[in-house]
C-alpha cells in the first residue's frame, strides 16, 4: 500500500484527525464521499492538500493509502520487535499475519469502533442542524407529511450517533473494567421527545386531510409545533455532550499523544460519563489565560487562572450545575472538580455525587437515620447531595459527631479529586491545552475567556437562564394540554414567552421578531435566551 508521510503537519490534533479519516472506509459502513469532503472542509482545512496524493485524486480512495508519521512507524517497529523475540526464524515469513493478530497493533491499525468512525460521527452531528432546519421549514409551511419524514430522519440519525459515541466509551471499559452498574449508553433519552412529536404530527396530518384546521392563516401554529421547535433546541444541547466526549476520545485513542495524556482523557471520560448521563450541556467556557506556574500552589488564587474549564449542564431530573475543573490552588493542592448550584438567588457549593453501592448507602443511612431523604436523592446509579445541603444539614436534629462526619465528607466532595496517574503539572497543562484545541475545532465552546474568575453573578445568570428555559417548556406543555393543541398566533405566543427572558434585553424589537420566519425566530431564542 502506498504510504503518505503526514509528519510535515506540526499540529497533533490535525495529524490525529487525518489518521482517523484514513480509516473511514475500512469497515462495513461506507459513508458517501461528501462526508469526507465535509470533514476536510470543516475540521481539517489545513490538510486539504491530502486529496492531491490520493489515487485519481478521488476521496473514495482514501483507504488505498496509509497516512504515516514517525510516531506511528516507531510504534509499529516496536511491536514487530516484540513479535520477533517470541517466534522462531522459520516463522518469520508469517510475521505480518502474526502482527495483524496482535492486540497492540490492532489499536494502531483500527481506530474505529465497530462500524463507527469518529470523523463520520462528527459530520453526522453537524448534519443534525440541517435536519433541524428541514423540520422547521416543513412545519412553517404546515407540510405535516414532510415534517414527519424529517423527524424520522433525525430520530434515525440520533440513534446512530448515540450508539456510535457510546460504543467508543464502551471500548474503553471492555474486559476487566466492564461494570453492569455503569451507563455506557450516554444519551438514551435524546430522541424520546421527537418520538412523541411524531405522534402529534400524525394528528396534525389527519386534521389537515379532514379539513378541520381552525384557520388558513399563516400566522397560526398549533401549540405542538411550538413545543417541537423548542424540543429541537434541547436536542442540540444534548448533541453538544456527544462532541465534548468525542474530543476526549480523540486524545484517548490517538498515538500522537504520550500515554499519560491518553490516560488523562480516559480518566476524565470515566468520571464525566456518569454525571452527564442523559444530561444537556448548556455552556462550556474555556480558560485562555495561562495558569501562573511561577507561584507555589499553596499561594495561588482565583487571579492565577487555576480554573481551566467551566461547564453548565443539567441532569435527567432537570437539576442544573456548574462544574469547574481546577488546578491546585490555595487550600486544595490537587487537580479537582468543583460543583455549584443556585439556591434562592445565591451560588452555593455542592458535592460530586457518590456511587450508588450498598457500602455508601449503609454508611450514609447510619449517619442520617430517618433524615436520609432530606439530604440525598438517587439518580442514574449515583447518590446526589440535595440542594442547599449544608444549610439543611445544620438545621436537622442529628448527633453532632454525625453532622461533623457528613460535613467533612461533603467538603471533600465539593473538591472532588481527579485521579490522574501523574501529578506532573506540566503534563496536566499540556493535556488541557490540547483538549482546548479540540473544543475550539468542534465548535462547542460558548466562549473562550482571556481570563475568568469565580464570578457568582455570571454563574447565577447562567443557571437562571437555564431554569427559565425549563419553565418555558412546562408552559408549552400546559398550553398544549389546556387548549387540546389548538392553533394560536405562534410568533405572538413566542414573543410573550421569551421577551423578558433575553429578547428585549438584546434590544430585539417585537416588530423585527415577528417579521422573521419561523426558523429565524427560534434562532433568536437560541442565541439570546438559552
Short mmCIF file of C-alpha atoms in Angstrom, two decimals:
data_model
loop_
_atom_site.label_atom_id
_atom_site.label_comp_id
_atom_site.label_asym_id
_atom_site.label_seq_id
_atom_site.Cartn_x
_atom_site.Cartn_y
_atom_site.Cartn_z
CA UNK A 1 0.00 0.00 0.00
CA UNK A 2 1.22 3.49 -0.84
CA UNK A 3 2.28 5.49 2.23
CA UNK A 4 1.98 9.25 2.69
CA UNK A 5 4.06 10.90 5.38
CA UNK A 6 1.94 13.49 7.18
CA UNK A 7 4.76 14.30 9.61
CA UNK A 8 5.06 17.70 7.90
CA UNK A 9 1.84 18.65 9.70
CA UNK A 10 3.08 20.02 13.01
CA UNK A 11 -0.28 20.12 14.80
CA UNK A 12 -1.04 16.90 16.65
CA UNK A 13 -4.80 17.42 16.51
CA UNK A 14 -4.70 17.70 12.71
CA UNK A 15 -2.46 14.63 12.37
CA UNK A 16 -4.82 12.69 14.67
CA UNK A 17 -7.92 13.61 12.68
CA UNK A 18 -6.11 12.81 9.39
CA UNK A 19 -5.27 9.37 10.75
CA UNK A 20 -8.88 8.76 11.84
CA UNK A 21 -10.14 9.92 8.44
CA UNK A 22 -7.78 7.44 6.78
CA UNK A 23 -9.91 4.61 8.24
CA UNK A 24 -13.37 5.91 7.37
CA UNK A 25 -13.86 3.30 4.59
CA UNK A 26 -12.26 0.30 6.33
CA UNK A 27 -15.43 -1.18 7.82
CA UNK A 28 -18.78 -2.40 6.52
CA UNK A 29 -20.41 1.01 6.88
CA UNK A 30 -19.39 3.10 3.88
CA UNK A 31 -20.38 6.79 4.10
CA UNK A 32 -20.79 8.85 0.96
CA UNK A 33 -17.85 10.85 -0.37
CA UNK A 34 -19.48 14.13 0.65
CA UNK A 35 -18.98 13.08 4.30
CA UNK A 36 -15.21 13.06 3.75
CA UNK A 37 -15.44 16.38 1.90
CA UNK A 38 -17.39 17.98 4.74
CA UNK A 39 -14.97 16.69 7.35
CA UNK A 40 -11.94 18.01 5.48
CA UNK A 41 -13.57 21.39 4.94
CA UNK A 42 -14.99 21.88 8.43
CA UNK A 43 -12.41 20.20 10.68
CA UNK A 44 -9.03 19.99 8.97
CA UNK A 45 -8.96 22.50 6.07
CA UNK A 46 -5.18 22.73 6.64
CA UNK A 47 -4.92 19.16 5.30
CA UNK A 48 -6.99 19.60 2.16
CA UNK A 49 -3.82 19.01 0.13
CA UNK A 50 -4.10 15.31 1.01
CA UNK A 51 -6.70 14.95 -1.73
CA UNK A 52 -3.92 15.52 -4.28
CA UNK A 53 -1.99 12.42 -3.21
CA UNK A 54 -4.94 10.01 -3.45
CA UNK A 55 -5.22 7.66 -6.44
CA UNK A 56 -7.17 9.55 -9.09
CA UNK A 57 -7.48 12.39 -6.54
CA UNK A 58 -10.69 10.62 -5.52
CA UNK A 59 -11.67 10.83 -1.84
CA UNK A 60 -13.26 7.40 -2.06
CA UNK A 61 -9.69 6.05 -2.46
CA UNK A 62 -8.54 7.44 0.89
CA UNK A 63 -8.32 3.88 2.26
CA UNK A 64 -5.89 2.88 -0.51
CA UNK A 65 -3.08 4.94 1.02
CA UNK A 66 -1.62 4.83 4.52
CA UNK A 67 -1.06 8.13 6.33
CA UNK A 68 2.03 7.65 8.49
CA UNK A 69 4.12 9.64 10.94
CA UNK A 70 7.40 8.91 12.65
CA UNK A 71 5.48 8.13 15.84
CA UNK A 72 3.26 5.58 14.11
CA UNK A 73 6.26 3.89 12.43
CA UNK A 74 8.18 3.67 15.70
CA UNK A 75 5.20 2.07 17.48
CA UNK A 76 4.80 -0.43 14.67
CA UNK A 77 8.52 -1.30 14.64
CA UNK A 78 8.48 -1.74 18.41
CA UNK A 79 5.66 -4.29 18.17
CA UNK A 80 7.45 -6.10 15.33
CA UNK A 81 10.50 -6.43 17.58
CA UNK A 82 8.38 -7.87 20.39
CA UNK A 83 6.90 -10.36 17.94
CA UNK A 84 10.34 -11.35 16.57
CA UNK A 85 11.59 -12.11 20.05
CA UNK A 86 8.74 -14.61 20.50
CA UNK A 87 8.93 -16.60 17.28
CA UNK A 88 11.46 -18.83 15.57
CA UNK A 89 13.30 -17.98 12.34
CA UNK A 90 11.10 -20.44 10.42
CA UNK A 91 8.07 -18.42 11.38
CA UNK A 92 9.46 -15.06 10.25
CA UNK A 93 7.74 -15.43 6.89
CA UNK A 94 4.43 -15.41 8.70
CA UNK A 95 5.36 -12.34 10.71
CA UNK A 96 2.94 -9.92 9.02
CA UNK A 97 0.00 -12.22 9.72
CA UNK A 98 1.04 -12.61 13.33
CA UNK A 99 1.39 -8.85 13.77
CA UNK A 100 -2.08 -8.29 12.40
CA UNK A 101 -3.33 -10.69 15.08
CA UNK A 102 -1.65 -8.83 17.95
CA UNK A 103 -3.87 -6.74 20.21
CA UNK A 104 -1.34 -3.91 20.34
CA UNK A 105 -1.20 -3.44 16.59
CA UNK A 106 -4.97 -3.61 16.33
CA UNK A 107 -5.07 -0.46 18.47
CA UNK A 108 -2.76 1.22 15.95
CA UNK A 109 -4.46 -0.08 12.82
CA UNK A 110 -8.08 0.02 13.87
CA UNK A 111 -9.02 3.49 15.06
CA UNK A 112 -12.72 2.78 14.51
CA UNK A 113 -15.14 1.25 16.98
CA UNK A 114 -17.07 -1.41 15.13
CA UNK A 115 -18.71 0.31 12.16
CA UNK A 116 -18.28 3.76 13.70
CA UNK A 117 -15.63 6.32 12.71
CA UNK A 118 -15.06 9.50 14.73
CA UNK A 119 -14.89 11.70 11.63
CA UNK A 120 -18.15 10.31 10.29
CA UNK A 121 -19.89 10.82 13.66
CA UNK A 122 -18.81 14.47 13.81
CA UNK A 123 -20.25 15.12 10.34
CA UNK A 124 -23.46 13.28 11.29
CA UNK A 125 -23.83 15.53 14.36
CA UNK A 126 -23.30 18.66 12.24
CA UNK A 127 -25.92 17.48 9.76
CA UNK A 128 -28.50 17.42 12.54
CA UNK A 129 -28.54 21.23 12.28
CA UNK A 130 -29.53 20.97 8.60
CA UNK A 131 -32.09 18.33 9.56
CA UNK A 132 -33.47 20.71 12.21
CA UNK A 133 -33.95 23.41 9.56
CA UNK A 134 -35.77 20.92 7.32
CA UNK A 135 -38.21 20.18 10.16
CA UNK A 136 -38.69 23.90 10.88
CA UNK A 137 -39.29 24.76 7.22
CA UNK A 138 -41.82 21.95 6.74
CA UNK A 139 -43.52 22.92 9.99
CA UNK A 140 -43.77 26.59 8.98
CA UNK A 141 -45.40 25.61 5.69
CA UNK A 142 -47.72 23.22 7.59
CA UNK A 143 -46.47 20.34 5.43
CA UNK A 144 -47.14 17.67 8.03
CA UNK A 145 -46.15 14.65 5.93
CA UNK A 146 -42.77 16.25 5.19
CA UNK A 147 -42.40 17.18 8.89
CA UNK A 148 -42.91 13.54 9.87
CA UNK A 149 -40.36 12.37 7.28
CA UNK A 150 -37.80 14.93 8.55
CA UNK A 151 -38.43 13.92 12.18
CA UNK A 152 -37.94 10.24 11.27
CA UNK A 153 -34.66 11.15 9.59
CA UNK A 154 -33.46 12.96 12.71
CA UNK A 155 -34.51 10.12 15.03
CA UNK A 156 -32.54 7.61 12.91
CA UNK A 157 -29.53 9.94 12.90
CA UNK A 158 -29.68 10.41 16.67
CA UNK A 159 -29.88 6.66 17.25
CA UNK A 160 -26.82 6.11 15.05
CA UNK A 161 -24.77 8.88 16.69
CA UNK A 162 -25.74 7.84 20.22
CA UNK A 163 -24.75 4.22 19.54
CA UNK A 164 -21.51 5.37 17.89
CA UNK A 165 -20.29 7.58 20.75
CA UNK A 166 -21.47 5.06 23.34
CA UNK A 167 -19.60 2.29 21.51
CA UNK A 168 -16.31 4.24 21.76
CA UNK A 169 -16.94 4.70 25.50
CA UNK A 170 -17.74 1.00 25.85
CA UNK A 171 -14.42 0.13 24.16
CA UNK A 172 -12.54 1.83 26.99
CA UNK A 173 -14.28 -0.38 29.53
CA UNK A 174 -14.19 -3.76 27.81
CA UNK A 175 -12.64 -6.66 29.70
CA UNK A 176 -11.88 -6.36 33.40
CA UNK A 177 -13.05 -2.73 33.59
CA UNK A 178 -16.59 -3.51 32.46
CA UNK A 179 -19.32 -2.90 35.04
CA UNK A 180 -23.06 -3.52 34.75
CA UNK A 181 -23.69 -0.50 37.02
CA UNK A 182 -22.14 2.00 34.58
CA UNK A 183 -24.01 3.89 31.86
CA UNK A 184 -22.18 3.40 28.59
CA UNK A 185 -25.22 4.49 26.57
CA UNK A 186 -24.64 8.21 27.00
CA UNK A 187 -27.91 9.82 25.83
CA UNK A 188 -30.61 7.11 25.56
CA UNK A 189 -33.35 9.74 26.02
CA UNK A 190 -32.20 12.08 23.25
CA UNK A 191 -34.92 11.10 20.78
CA UNK A 192 -37.81 10.49 23.22
CA UNK A 193 -39.30 13.96 22.71
CA UNK A 194 -39.15 13.58 18.94
CA UNK A 195 -40.94 10.23 19.06
CA UNK A 196 -43.80 11.90 20.95
CA UNK A 197 -43.75 14.80 18.50
CA UNK A 198 -44.05 12.41 15.56
CA UNK A 199 -47.31 11.13 17.01
CA UNK A 200 -48.62 14.70 17.30
CA UNK A 201 -47.65 15.46 13.72
CA UNK A 202 -49.70 12.46 12.58
CA UNK A 203 -52.68 14.03 14.36
CA UNK A 204 -51.99 17.34 12.58
CA UNK A 205 -51.78 15.45 9.28
CA UNK A 206 -55.11 13.77 9.99
CA UNK A 207 -56.75 17.13 10.77
CA UNK A 208 -55.27 18.61 7.62
CA UNK A 209 -56.59 15.77 5.47
CA UNK A 210 -60.05 16.06 7.06
CA UNK A 211 -60.04 19.86 6.57
CA UNK A 212 -60.65 20.50 10.25
CA UNK A 213 -57.98 23.15 10.62
CA UNK A 214 -59.25 26.15 12.51
CA UNK A 215 -57.81 28.62 10.03
CA UNK A 216 -55.75 29.01 6.89
CA UNK A 217 -53.98 31.98 8.49
CA UNK A 218 -50.23 31.52 8.02
CA UNK A 219 -49.57 33.15 11.40
CA UNK A 220 -51.39 30.40 13.27
CA UNK A 221 -49.49 27.38 14.58
CA UNK A 222 -50.59 24.50 16.75
CA UNK A 223 -49.02 24.55 20.22
CA UNK A 224 -47.43 21.16 19.48
CA UNK A 225 -45.41 22.81 16.68
CA UNK A 226 -44.12 25.43 19.11
CA UNK A 227 -43.18 22.65 21.52
CA UNK A 228 -41.42 20.80 18.70
CA UNK A 229 -39.34 23.89 17.88
CA UNK A 230 -38.27 24.11 21.50
CA UNK A 231 -37.51 20.39 21.77
CA UNK A 232 -35.18 20.67 18.76
CA UNK A 233 -33.09 23.21 20.70
CA UNK A 234 -32.86 20.74 23.61
CA UNK A 235 -31.66 18.04 21.19
CA UNK A 236 -28.89 20.41 20.09
CA UNK A 237 -27.74 20.84 23.69
CA UNK A 238 -27.60 17.07 24.09
CA UNK A 239 -25.60 16.75 20.86
CA UNK A 240 -23.01 19.07 22.42
CA UNK A 241 -22.44 16.38 25.09
CA UNK A 242 -21.52 13.94 22.28
CA UNK A 243 -18.99 16.37 20.80
CA UNK A 244 -17.45 17.01 24.20
CA UNK A 245 -16.85 13.29 24.72
CA UNK A 246 -15.60 12.82 21.15
CA UNK A 247 -12.94 15.47 21.90
CA UNK A 248 -11.75 13.37 24.84
CA UNK A 249 -12.00 10.15 22.80
CA UNK A 250 -9.76 11.64 20.08
CA UNK A 251 -6.97 12.15 22.59
CA UNK A 252 -7.59 8.81 24.29
CA UNK A 253 -7.30 6.82 21.03
CA UNK A 254 -4.56 8.75 19.24
CA UNK A 255 -0.96 7.51 19.14
CA UNK A 256 0.12 11.10 18.54
CA UNK A 257 -0.05 11.65 22.28
CA UNK A 258 2.09 10.19 25.05
CA UNK A 259 0.48 7.55 27.24
CA UNK A 260 -0.04 9.93 30.18
CA UNK A 261 -2.24 12.21 28.03
CA UNK A 262 -4.25 9.28 26.74
CA UNK A 263 -4.75 8.06 30.29
CA UNK A 264 -5.82 11.56 31.43
CA UNK A 265 -8.51 11.54 28.72
CA UNK A 266 -9.65 8.05 29.73
CA UNK A 267 -9.97 9.06 33.39
CA UNK A 268 -11.99 12.18 32.55
CA UNK A 269 -14.32 10.15 30.32
CA UNK A 270 -14.86 7.70 33.17
CA UNK A 271 -15.61 10.48 35.67
CA UNK A 272 -17.84 12.63 33.46
CA UNK A 273 -19.83 10.00 31.55
CA UNK A 274 -21.78 9.09 34.68
CA UNK A 275 -22.78 12.53 35.95
CA UNK A 276 -23.64 13.77 32.42
CA UNK A 277 -25.69 10.67 31.59
CA UNK A 278 -28.97 11.81 29.95
CA UNK A 279 -27.79 15.38 30.51
CA UNK A 280 -27.71 18.57 28.47
CA UNK A 281 -24.67 20.80 28.02
CA UNK A 282 -25.75 24.45 28.16
CA UNK A 283 -22.48 26.36 28.42
CA UNK A 284 -18.83 25.41 28.13
CA UNK A 285 -16.27 28.09 28.94
CA UNK A 286 -12.58 27.60 28.22
CA UNK A 287 -9.77 29.39 30.01
CA UNK A 288 -7.39 31.07 27.56
CA UNK A 289 -5.16 32.75 30.13
CA UNK A 290 -2.06 30.73 31.01
CA UNK A 291 -2.00 29.40 34.54
CA UNK A 292 0.50 31.16 36.78
CA UNK A 293 3.01 28.40 37.47
CA UNK A 294 5.57 30.80 38.93
CA UNK A 295 3.64 30.81 42.21
CA UNK A 296 3.68 27.83 44.59
CA UNK A 297 0.34 26.02 44.50
CA UNK A 298 -0.49 26.96 48.11
CA UNK A 299 -0.25 30.66 47.20
CA UNK A 300 -2.35 30.64 44.02
CA UNK A 301 -5.70 32.39 43.99
CA UNK A 302 -8.50 32.97 41.51
CA UNK A 303 -6.44 35.63 39.73
CA UNK A 304 -3.90 32.96 38.71
CA UNK A 305 -6.23 31.25 36.19
CA UNK A 306 -6.45 27.94 38.04
CA UNK A 307 -9.91 27.19 36.57
CA UNK A 308 -9.37 25.61 33.14
CA UNK A 309 -12.93 24.60 32.15
CA UNK A 310 -16.39 25.65 33.34
CA UNK A 311 -19.36 23.53 32.24
CA UNK A 312 -23.01 24.40 32.88
CA UNK A 313 -25.11 21.27 32.49
CA UNK A 314 -28.39 19.78 33.68
CA UNK A 315 -29.09 16.17 34.62
CA UNK A 316 -32.08 13.92 33.90
CA UNK A 317 -34.28 15.43 36.66
CA UNK A 318 -33.55 18.99 35.37
CA UNK A 319 -31.26 19.96 38.27
CA UNK A 320 -28.67 22.44 37.00
CA UNK A 321 -25.00 22.54 37.99
CA UNK A 322 -21.87 24.44 37.11
CA UNK A 323 -18.83 22.20 37.16
CA UNK A 324 -15.32 23.66 37.16
CA UNK A 325 -12.09 21.80 36.61
CA UNK A 326 -9.47 23.49 38.79
CA UNK A 327 -5.72 23.16 39.06
CA UNK A 328 -4.17 23.13 42.55
CA UNK A 329 -4.58 26.40 44.46
CA UNK A 330 -4.59 27.71 47.99
CA UNK A 331 -6.43 25.24 50.22
CA UNK A 332 -6.57 22.44 47.63
CA UNK A 333 -3.22 21.14 46.45
CA UNK A 334 -4.51 18.71 43.80
CA UNK A 335 -6.36 18.76 40.48
CA UNK A 336 -10.08 18.71 41.28
CA UNK A 337 -13.69 19.26 40.27
CA UNK A 338 -15.80 21.96 41.92
CA UNK A 339 -19.58 21.88 41.55
CA UNK A 340 -22.07 24.59 42.46
CA UNK A 341 -25.79 25.32 42.16
CA UNK A 342 -28.17 28.24 42.64
CA UNK A 343 -30.27 28.43 45.82
CA UNK A 344 -32.65 31.38 46.28
CA UNK A 345 -30.51 33.69 44.20
CA UNK A 346 -27.21 32.59 45.78
CA UNK A 347 -24.49 30.38 44.35
CA UNK A 348 -23.59 27.62 46.80
CA UNK A 349 -21.21 24.70 46.62
CA UNK A 350 -22.50 21.20 46.13
CA UNK A 351 -20.72 17.85 46.23
CA UNK A 352 -19.72 15.50 43.48
CA UNK A 353 -22.14 12.53 43.70
CA UNK A 354 -21.21 9.18 45.20
CA UNK A 355 -21.57 5.83 43.51
CA UNK A 356 -24.86 4.19 44.50
CA UNK A 357 -23.44 1.00 46.02
CA UNK A 358 -24.52 -0.83 49.22
CA UNK A 359 -21.47 0.33 51.21
CA UNK A 360 -22.24 4.02 50.57
CA UNK A 361 -25.98 3.65 51.22
CA UNK A 362 -25.44 1.81 54.52
CA UNK A 363 -22.79 4.31 55.65
CA UNK A 364 -24.96 7.35 54.91
CA UNK A 365 -28.10 5.85 56.44
CA UNK A 366 -26.18 5.05 59.64
CA UNK A 367 -25.19 8.72 59.85
CA UNK A 368 -28.55 10.23 58.89
CA UNK A 369 -31.03 7.72 60.33
CA UNK A 370 -34.55 8.80 59.27
CA UNK A 371 -33.27 12.07 57.77
CA UNK A 372 -31.62 10.40 54.76
CA UNK A 373 -34.23 11.55 52.23
CA UNK A 374 -33.86 15.17 53.35
CA UNK A 375 -30.18 15.16 52.40
CA UNK A 376 -29.74 12.78 49.45
CA UNK A 377 -31.51 11.53 46.33
CA UNK A 378 -30.77 8.70 43.89
CA UNK A 379 -30.40 9.15 40.13
CA UNK A 380 -28.68 7.15 37.39
CA UNK A 381 -26.71 4.91 39.73
CA UNK A 382 -25.40 7.75 41.89
CA UNK A 383 -26.26 9.26 45.26
CA UNK A 384 -26.58 13.05 44.85
CA UNK A 385 -26.48 15.75 47.50
CA UNK A 386 -29.80 17.56 47.76
CA UNK A 387 -29.97 21.28 47.12
CA UNK A 388 -28.54 23.56 49.83
CA UNK A 389 -27.08 20.54 51.61
CA UNK A 390 -25.03 22.33 54.28
CA UNK A 391 -27.84 24.63 55.35
CA UNK A 392 -30.33 21.75 55.56
CA UNK A 393 -27.82 19.60 57.47
CA UNK A 394 -27.23 22.32 60.09
CA UNK A 395 -30.97 22.53 60.82
CA UNK A 396 -31.52 18.80 61.24
CA UNK A 397 -31.64 17.12 64.63
CA UNK A 398 -28.74 14.68 64.38
CA UNK A 399 -25.89 13.74 66.68
CA UNK A 400 -23.14 16.35 66.46
CA UNK A 401 -20.46 13.80 65.60
CA UNK A 402 -22.66 12.56 62.72
CA UNK A 403 -23.11 16.11 61.47
CA UNK A 404 -19.37 16.68 61.58
CA UNK A 405 -18.73 13.47 59.65
CA UNK A 406 -21.31 14.38 56.99
CA UNK A 407 -19.97 17.92 56.74
CA UNK A 408 -16.42 16.62 56.35
CA UNK A 409 -17.46 14.22 53.56
CA UNK A 410 -19.44 16.97 51.84
CA UNK A 411 -16.45 19.32 51.93
CA UNK A 412 -14.31 16.61 50.34
CA UNK A 413 -16.97 16.02 47.66
CA UNK A 414 -17.02 19.77 46.92
CA UNK A 415 -13.39 19.41 45.80
CA UNK A 416 -13.53 16.02 44.09
CA UNK A 417 -10.03 14.85 43.29
CA UNK A 418 -9.36 13.91 39.67
CA UNK A 419 -7.22 10.77 39.99
CA UNK A 420 -4.77 11.42 37.17
CA UNK A 421 -1.96 8.90 37.18
CA UNK A 422 0.63 11.67 37.17
CA UNK A 423 1.00 14.72 39.42
CA UNK A 424 3.29 16.40 36.91
CA UNK A 425 1.64 19.80 36.45
CA UNK A 426 3.28 20.48 33.08
CA UNK A 427 1.80 17.24 31.74
CA UNK A 428 -1.63 18.24 33.02
CA UNK A 429 -1.30 21.70 31.43
CA UNK A 430 -0.27 20.07 28.15
CA UNK A 431 -3.36 17.85 28.23
CA UNK A 432 -5.85 20.66 28.88
CA UNK A 433 -4.24 22.84 26.22
CA UNK A 434 -4.71 20.02 23.71
CA UNK A 435 -8.31 19.45 24.82
CA UNK A 436 -8.90 23.17 24.33
CA UNK A 437 -7.84 22.78 20.68
CA UNK A 438 -10.43 20.07 20.07
CA UNK A 439 -13.22 22.03 21.78
CA UNK A 440 -12.47 25.01 19.55
CA UNK A 441 -12.27 22.84 16.43
CA UNK A 442 -15.56 21.09 17.28
CA UNK A 443 -17.26 24.45 17.83
CA UNK A 444 -19.00 23.67 21.11
CA UNK A 445 -17.43 26.28 23.39
CA UNK A 446 -19.80 29.15 24.08
CA UNK A 447 -16.89 31.40 24.97
CA UNK A 448 -13.11 31.45 25.22
CA UNK A 449 -12.10 33.74 28.04
CA UNK A 450 -8.80 35.58 28.18
CA UNK A 451 -9.18 35.03 31.87
CA UNK A 452 -12.20 34.31 34.07
CA UNK A 453 -12.51 34.13 37.78
CA UNK A 454 -15.11 32.67 40.09
CA UNK A 455 -17.94 35.07 39.28
CA UNK A 456 -21.08 34.34 41.30
CA UNK A 457 -23.19 36.82 39.33
CA UNK A 458 -22.28 35.24 35.99
CA UNK A 459 -22.89 31.76 37.42
CA UNK A 460 -26.27 32.81 38.81
CA UNK A 461 -27.29 34.34 35.45
CA UNK A 462 -26.30 31.15 33.64
CA UNK A 463 -28.36 28.93 35.95
CA UNK A 464 -31.26 31.40 35.93
CA UNK A 465 -31.33 31.33 32.12
CA UNK A 466 -31.37 27.52 32.00
CA UNK A 467 -34.06 27.33 34.71
CA UNK A 468 -36.17 29.81 32.72
CA UNK A 469 -35.92 27.59 29.66
CA UNK A 470 -37.06 24.55 31.63
CA UNK A 471 -40.07 26.52 32.90
CA UNK A 472 -40.90 27.61 29.35
CA UNK A 473 -41.16 24.00 28.23
CA UNK A 474 -43.56 23.35 31.09
CA UNK A 475 -45.56 26.39 29.97
CA UNK A 476 -45.74 24.99 26.45
CA UNK A 477 -46.87 21.58 27.73
CA UNK A 478 -49.54 23.23 29.92
CA UNK A 479 -50.74 25.31 26.97
CA UNK A 480 -50.87 22.17 24.86
CA UNK A 481 -52.95 20.32 27.47
CA UNK A 482 -55.27 23.25 28.20
CA UNK A 483 -56.03 24.08 24.56
CA UNK A 484 -56.05 20.49 23.29
CA UNK A 485 -53.38 21.60 20.80
CA UNK A 486 -55.48 24.40 19.32
CA UNK A 487 -53.88 26.82 16.91
CA UNK A 488 -52.50 30.07 18.25
CA UNK A 489 -50.70 33.08 16.89
CA UNK A 490 -47.32 31.43 17.04
CA UNK A 491 -44.99 34.43 16.96
CA UNK A 492 -47.16 36.39 19.42
CA UNK A 493 -47.08 33.39 21.75
CA UNK A 494 -43.29 33.02 21.38
CA UNK A 495 -42.67 36.74 21.91
CA UNK A 496 -44.71 36.78 25.13
CA UNK A 497 -42.81 33.74 26.43
CA UNK A 498 -39.31 34.99 25.66
CA UNK A 499 -39.41 38.79 25.59
CA UNK A 500 -38.49 39.10 29.29
CA UNK A 501 -36.03 36.24 29.07
CA UNK A 502 -33.48 37.81 26.74
CA UNK A 503 -35.15 39.18 23.58
CA UNK A 504 -35.86 42.71 24.83
CA UNK A 505 -32.60 42.83 26.78
CA UNK A 506 -30.77 42.20 23.49
CA UNK A 507 -32.71 45.17 22.03
CA UNK A 508 -34.54 42.98 19.56
CA UNK A 509 -37.81 44.72 18.70
CA UNK A 510 -41.16 42.93 18.61
CA UNK A 511 -41.61 44.05 15.00
CA UNK A 512 -38.23 42.60 13.95
CA UNK A 513 -39.01 39.32 15.71
CA UNK A 514 -42.45 38.90 14.15
CA UNK A 515 -41.24 39.74 10.64
CA UNK A 516 -38.66 36.92 10.79
CA UNK A 517 -39.53 33.46 9.52
CA UNK A 518 -40.32 30.69 11.98
CA UNK A 519 -36.81 29.20 11.84
CA UNK A 520 -35.17 32.60 12.41
CA UNK A 521 -37.40 33.23 15.44
CA UNK A 522 -36.06 30.07 17.07
CA UNK A 523 -32.50 31.11 16.16
CA UNK A 524 -33.09 34.42 18.01
CA UNK A 525 -34.36 32.47 21.02
CA UNK A 526 -31.44 30.03 20.95
CA UNK A 527 -28.80 32.78 20.72
CA UNK A 528 -30.35 35.28 23.12
CA UNK A 529 -32.33 33.28 25.65
CA UNK A 530 -30.69 29.87 26.10
#
